[in-house]
Coordinates of C-alpha atoms in Angstrom, one line a residue:
M1 CA 82.1 138.6 46.9
A2 CA 85.6 138.0 45.8
I3 CA 86.8 137.8 49.4
A4 CA 84.1 135.3 50.3
A5 CA 85.0 133.2 47.3
F6 CA 88.6 132.9 48.3
A7 CA 88.0 132.5 52.0
P8 CA 87.4 128.7 52.0
T9 CA 90.6 128.1 49.9
T10 CA 92.9 130.2 52.1
A11 CA 91.3 128.7 55.3
G12 CA 91.4 125.1 54.0
A13 CA 95.0 125.1 52.8
P14 CA 96.7 125.3 56.3
Q15 CA 94.4 122.5 57.6
G16 CA 95.5 120.2 54.7
E17 CA 99.1 121.0 55.3
T18 CA 98.7 120.3 59.0
K19 CA 97.2 116.9 58.3
R20 CA 100.0 116.0 55.9
G21 CA 102.5 117.2 58.4
G22 CA 100.9 115.1 61.1
R23 CA 101.0 112.0 59.0
T24 CA 104.6 112.7 58.0
A25 CA 105.6 113.1 61.7
L26 CA 103.8 109.9 62.6
F27 CA 105.5 108.0 59.8
L28 CA 108.9 109.3 61.0
L29 CA 108.1 108.2 64.5
I30 CA 107.5 104.6 63.5
P31 CA 111.2 103.4 63.9
C32 CA 111.4 105.1 67.3
I33 CA 108.1 103.5 68.4
A34 CA 109.2 100.1 67.1
Y35 CA 112.5 100.4 68.9
L36 CA 110.9 101.3 72.2
A37 CA 108.3 98.6 71.9
L38 CA 110.9 95.9 71.1
F39 CA 113.7 96.9 73.5
F40 CA 111.9 98.6 76.3
L41 CA 108.2 97.7 76.5
A42 CA 108.6 94.0 75.7
P43 CA 111.4 93.4 78.3
L44 CA 109.4 95.4 80.9
I45 CA 106.3 93.3 80.4
S46 CA 108.4 90.2 80.6
L47 CA 110.0 91.4 83.8
V48 CA 106.6 92.2 85.4
L49 CA 105.3 88.7 84.4
T50 CA 108.4 87.1 85.8
S51 CA 108.0 88.8 89.1
F52 CA 104.7 86.9 89.6
Q53 CA 106.1 83.5 88.8
A54 CA 105.8 80.6 91.2
P55 CA 108.2 77.7 91.6
R56 CA 107.4 74.7 89.5
L57 CA 106.2 71.7 91.4
Y58 CA 108.8 69.0 91.4
G59 CA 111.0 71.2 89.3
D60 CA 114.7 71.9 89.5
I61 CA 116.3 75.1 90.7
G62 CA 115.5 77.9 88.3
Q63 CA 112.3 76.4 86.9
Y64 CA 109.2 78.5 87.4
D65 CA 105.7 78.7 86.0
Y66 CA 103.7 81.8 85.2
A67 CA 101.3 82.7 88.0
F68 CA 100.1 85.8 89.8
R69 CA 101.9 85.2 93.1
W70 CA 101.8 88.5 94.9
E71 CA 103.7 87.1 97.8
N72 CA 106.9 87.5 95.8
Y73 CA 106.9 91.2 96.5
A74 CA 106.2 90.8 100.2
D75 CA 108.9 88.2 100.5
V76 CA 111.6 90.3 98.9
I77 CA 110.7 93.4 100.9
G78 CA 110.8 91.4 104.1
E79 CA 114.1 89.8 103.2
Y80 CA 115.9 92.7 101.5
W81 CA 114.7 95.8 103.2
P82 CA 118.2 96.6 104.6
Q83 CA 119.6 96.6 101.0
I84 CA 116.7 98.8 99.8
L85 CA 117.3 101.4 102.5
R86 CA 121.0 101.2 102.0
S87 CA 120.7 101.7 98.3
F88 CA 118.7 104.9 98.6
G89 CA 120.7 106.1 101.6
C90 CA 124.0 105.7 99.8
A91 CA 122.6 107.2 96.6
L92 CA 121.3 110.2 98.4
A93 CA 124.6 110.8 100.2
A94 CA 126.6 110.4 97.0
T95 CA 124.2 112.8 95.2
V96 CA 124.6 115.5 97.9
I97 CA 128.4 115.2 98.0
A98 CA 128.6 115.2 94.2
L99 CA 126.5 118.4 94.1
I100 CA 128.8 120.1 96.7
I101 CA 131.8 119.1 94.6
S102 CA 130.4 119.8 91.1
Y103 CA 128.6 123.1 91.6
P104 CA 131.8 125.1 92.3
L105 CA 133.6 123.2 89.5
A106 CA 130.8 123.9 87.0
Y107 CA 130.6 127.6 88.1
F108 CA 134.4 127.9 87.6
I109 CA 134.3 126.4 84.2
G110 CA 131.0 128.0 83.0
V111 CA 131.3 131.5 84.5
T112 CA 134.8 132.3 85.7
M113 CA 136.6 130.8 82.7
R114 CA 134.1 132.1 80.2
R115 CA 136.6 134.6 78.8
Y116 CA 139.2 131.9 78.3
S117 CA 137.7 129.6 75.7
L118 CA 140.8 127.4 75.3
A119 CA 141.1 126.8 79.1
Q120 CA 137.4 126.2 79.4
S121 CA 137.5 123.6 76.6
L122 CA 140.5 121.9 78.3
L123 CA 138.7 121.7 81.6
L124 CA 135.6 120.2 80.0
V125 CA 137.8 117.6 78.4
L126 CA 139.2 116.7 81.8
V127 CA 135.6 116.4 83.2
V128 CA 134.5 114.0 80.5
A129 CA 137.9 112.1 80.2
P130 CA 136.8 109.4 82.7
F131 CA 134.1 108.4 80.2
F132 CA 136.8 107.1 77.9
I133 CA 137.9 104.5 80.5
S134 CA 135.7 101.6 81.5
F135 CA 133.5 102.0 84.6
L136 CA 134.9 98.7 85.9
L137 CA 138.5 99.6 85.4
R138 CA 138.2 102.9 87.1
T139 CA 136.5 101.3 90.1
L140 CA 139.1 98.5 90.2
A141 CA 141.9 101.1 90.1
W142 CA 140.5 102.7 93.2
K143 CA 140.3 99.3 94.9
Q144 CA 144.1 99.0 94.4
I145 CA 144.8 102.6 95.5
L146 CA 142.7 102.2 98.7
S147 CA 143.8 98.6 99.5
N148 CA 144.6 97.7 103.0
E149 CA 148.4 98.1 102.5
S150 CA 148.2 101.3 100.5
P151 CA 150.0 104.5 101.7
I152 CA 146.7 106.3 101.8
V153 CA 145.2 103.9 104.3
H154 CA 148.3 104.0 106.5
A155 CA 148.2 107.8 106.4
L156 CA 144.5 107.8 107.5
Q157 CA 145.4 105.4 110.3
A158 CA 148.3 107.7 111.3
V159 CA 146.0 110.7 111.7
S160 CA 143.4 108.5 113.5
L161 CA 140.8 108.9 110.8
L162 CA 140.9 105.1 110.7
G163 CA 141.4 103.1 113.9
P164 CA 144.0 100.3 114.3
G165 CA 142.9 97.3 112.2
E166 CA 140.2 99.4 110.4
Y167 CA 140.3 99.6 106.6
F168 CA 138.6 101.7 104.0
I169 CA 137.7 99.0 101.5
G170 CA 134.5 97.3 102.5
S171 CA 133.1 100.2 104.4
P172 CA 130.0 102.3 103.5
A173 CA 132.3 105.3 103.1
A174 CA 134.2 103.4 100.4
V175 CA 131.0 102.7 98.5
I176 CA 129.8 106.3 98.7
F177 CA 133.3 107.4 97.6
G178 CA 133.1 105.2 94.6
L179 CA 129.6 106.4 93.7
V180 CA 130.7 110.1 94.0
Y181 CA 133.8 109.5 91.9
N182 CA 132.0 107.7 89.1
F183 CA 129.0 110.0 88.9
V184 CA 130.5 113.4 89.5
P185 CA 130.7 114.0 85.7
F186 CA 126.9 113.3 85.4
M187 CA 126.4 116.1 87.9
T188 CA 128.9 118.6 86.6
L189 CA 127.9 118.6 82.9
P190 CA 124.2 119.7 83.4
L191 CA 125.3 122.3 86.0
Y192 CA 127.9 123.6 83.5
A193 CA 125.3 123.8 80.7
S194 CA 123.0 125.7 83.0
L195 CA 125.6 128.1 84.4
E196 CA 127.3 128.7 81.1
R197 CA 124.1 130.3 79.7
L198 CA 123.9 132.6 82.7
D199 CA 123.9 136.2 81.5
S200 CA 126.9 138.0 83.1
R201 CA 124.9 141.3 83.0
L202 CA 122.7 139.9 85.7
L203 CA 125.6 139.4 88.0
E204 CA 126.9 142.9 87.2
A205 CA 123.5 144.3 88.0
G206 CA 123.6 142.7 91.4
S207 CA 127.0 144.4 92.1
D208 CA 125.6 147.7 90.8
L209 CA 122.8 147.4 93.3
Y210 CA 125.4 147.0 96.1
A211 CA 124.5 143.3 96.7
N212 CA 127.4 141.3 98.2
A213 CA 128.6 138.1 96.5
F214 CA 126.5 135.8 98.7
T215 CA 123.3 137.8 98.1
T216 CA 123.9 137.8 94.3
F217 CA 124.5 134.1 94.4
R218 CA 121.3 133.4 96.5
T219 CA 119.0 135.7 94.5
V220 CA 120.4 135.4 91.0
T221 CA 122.8 132.6 90.3
L222 CA 121.1 129.8 92.4
P223 CA 117.5 130.3 91.1
L224 CA 118.7 130.4 87.5
S225 CA 120.7 127.2 87.9
I226 CA 117.9 125.2 89.4
P227 CA 117.2 123.3 86.1
G228 CA 120.8 122.2 86.0
I229 CA 120.7 121.2 89.7
V230 CA 117.6 119.1 89.1
S231 CA 119.0 117.5 86.0
G232 CA 122.3 116.7 87.6
T233 CA 120.8 115.2 90.8
L234 CA 118.5 113.0 88.7
L235 CA 121.3 111.8 86.5
T236 CA 123.4 111.0 89.6
F237 CA 120.8 109.6 92.0
I238 CA 119.0 107.3 89.6
P239 CA 122.0 105.2 88.4
A240 CA 123.6 105.4 91.9
A241 CA 120.5 103.8 93.5
G242 CA 120.7 100.9 91.1
D243 CA 124.5 100.5 91.1
Y244 CA 125.9 97.1 92.0
I245 CA 129.6 97.5 91.1
N246 CA 130.9 99.9 93.8
A247 CA 129.1 98.0 96.6
S248 CA 130.3 94.6 95.4
R249 CA 132.8 92.7 97.5
D250 CA 134.9 92.4 94.3
F251 CA 135.4 96.1 94.2
L252 CA 134.9 98.6 97.0
G253 CA 132.2 96.9 99.1
S254 CA 131.6 93.9 101.3
P255 CA 128.7 91.7 102.3
D256 CA 127.7 94.3 104.9
T257 CA 127.5 97.1 102.2
S258 CA 125.5 95.2 99.6
M259 CA 122.8 97.3 97.8
L260 CA 119.7 96.5 95.9
G261 CA 121.6 96.0 92.7
N262 CA 123.8 93.3 94.3
A263 CA 120.6 91.5 95.5
V264 CA 119.2 91.5 92.0
E265 CA 122.5 90.3 90.5
A266 CA 122.8 87.4 93.1
N267 CA 119.2 86.3 92.6
F268 CA 119.5 86.3 88.8
L269 CA 122.9 84.9 88.3
V270 CA 123.7 82.8 91.4
L271 CA 120.5 81.7 93.1
Q272 CA 118.5 81.6 89.9
N273 CA 115.5 83.0 91.8
F274 CA 114.2 84.9 88.8
P275 CA 110.9 86.0 90.4
A276 CA 112.7 87.6 93.4
A277 CA 115.1 89.4 91.1
A278 CA 112.4 90.7 88.9
A279 CA 110.3 91.8 91.9
L280 CA 113.3 93.7 93.3
S281 CA 113.8 95.4 90.0
I282 CA 110.2 96.5 89.8
I283 CA 110.3 97.8 93.3
L284 CA 113.5 99.8 92.5
M285 CA 112.0 101.2 89.3
G286 CA 108.7 102.1 91.0
A287 CA 110.4 103.7 94.0
I288 CA 112.6 105.8 91.8
L289 CA 109.7 106.9 89.6
I290 CA 107.8 108.1 92.7
L291 CA 110.7 109.9 94.2
V292 CA 111.6 111.5 90.9
A293 CA 108.0 112.7 90.3
V294 CA 107.7 114.2 93.8
Y295 CA 111.2 115.8 93.5
V296 CA 110.6 117.4 90.2
R297 CA 107.1 118.6 91.2
R298 CA 108.4 120.1 94.4
S299 CA 111.3 121.8 92.6
G300 CA 109.0 123.4 90.1
T301 CA 110.7 121.9 87.0
D302 CA 107.9 119.7 85.7
E303 CA 109.0 120.3 82.1
L304 CA 112.1 118.2 82.7
V305 CA 110.0 115.0 83.0

């Protein structure tokens, strides 16, 4: 009898606390929801609506009316498909090269230097140090270093890596180089965070079982670092695909290396073709979302999305 009398009270208390906790959490989320609605959802809706606009009859350049003109998407794909392919091709190449560079670096910092905390901290500072300098300034500095009259270009010509009259600036290789340089820290830090948590006893167990270094890496280190690889490649590929600075003729690129970001910039700021620029932006976002979803699903790290 006593147990039955107290049962509703003890069972009902957690439910009430859960409801109050849910209301409190919802209340605390209001600023975040308002921020996302104001600074993400509203601009995104405006961008989508702009992508369907049609030129105003008898209007000046840059004057458009809201309409559902689906032809805008077909027009920009037909006109800018080389830039679309070049954007994803350069971003993929830069991501692969950045991974090849960053994985040994992250392993050295996170695993090899684990016993030397001071040296490890110093190396991490060196990795993040470029963030303290403007993205534009860093890219502009490389433009000066790799200019046509620089000793580096003359050395490349001397060893026949560049032919007579060929220059590095304005080539696809220069654009990929700039992307790799600017986004290597975005690849290194997630890899370091993943490898730094690697239990050294697992590596020792591999040695105790007479596995060579390559087998230990293939069966232990690499599988456990997959989340870091996925995070790093996403943080590198996504901004690289939309980059417009490195491929710009004002920095490391030329008209022959223009990417999707350069087309968006030109249509927005120069041509004032706002529907085309908005349509290109939507295409870029949609393609990246599809690629990321497929990549994450195939890599088995769905929890990252």
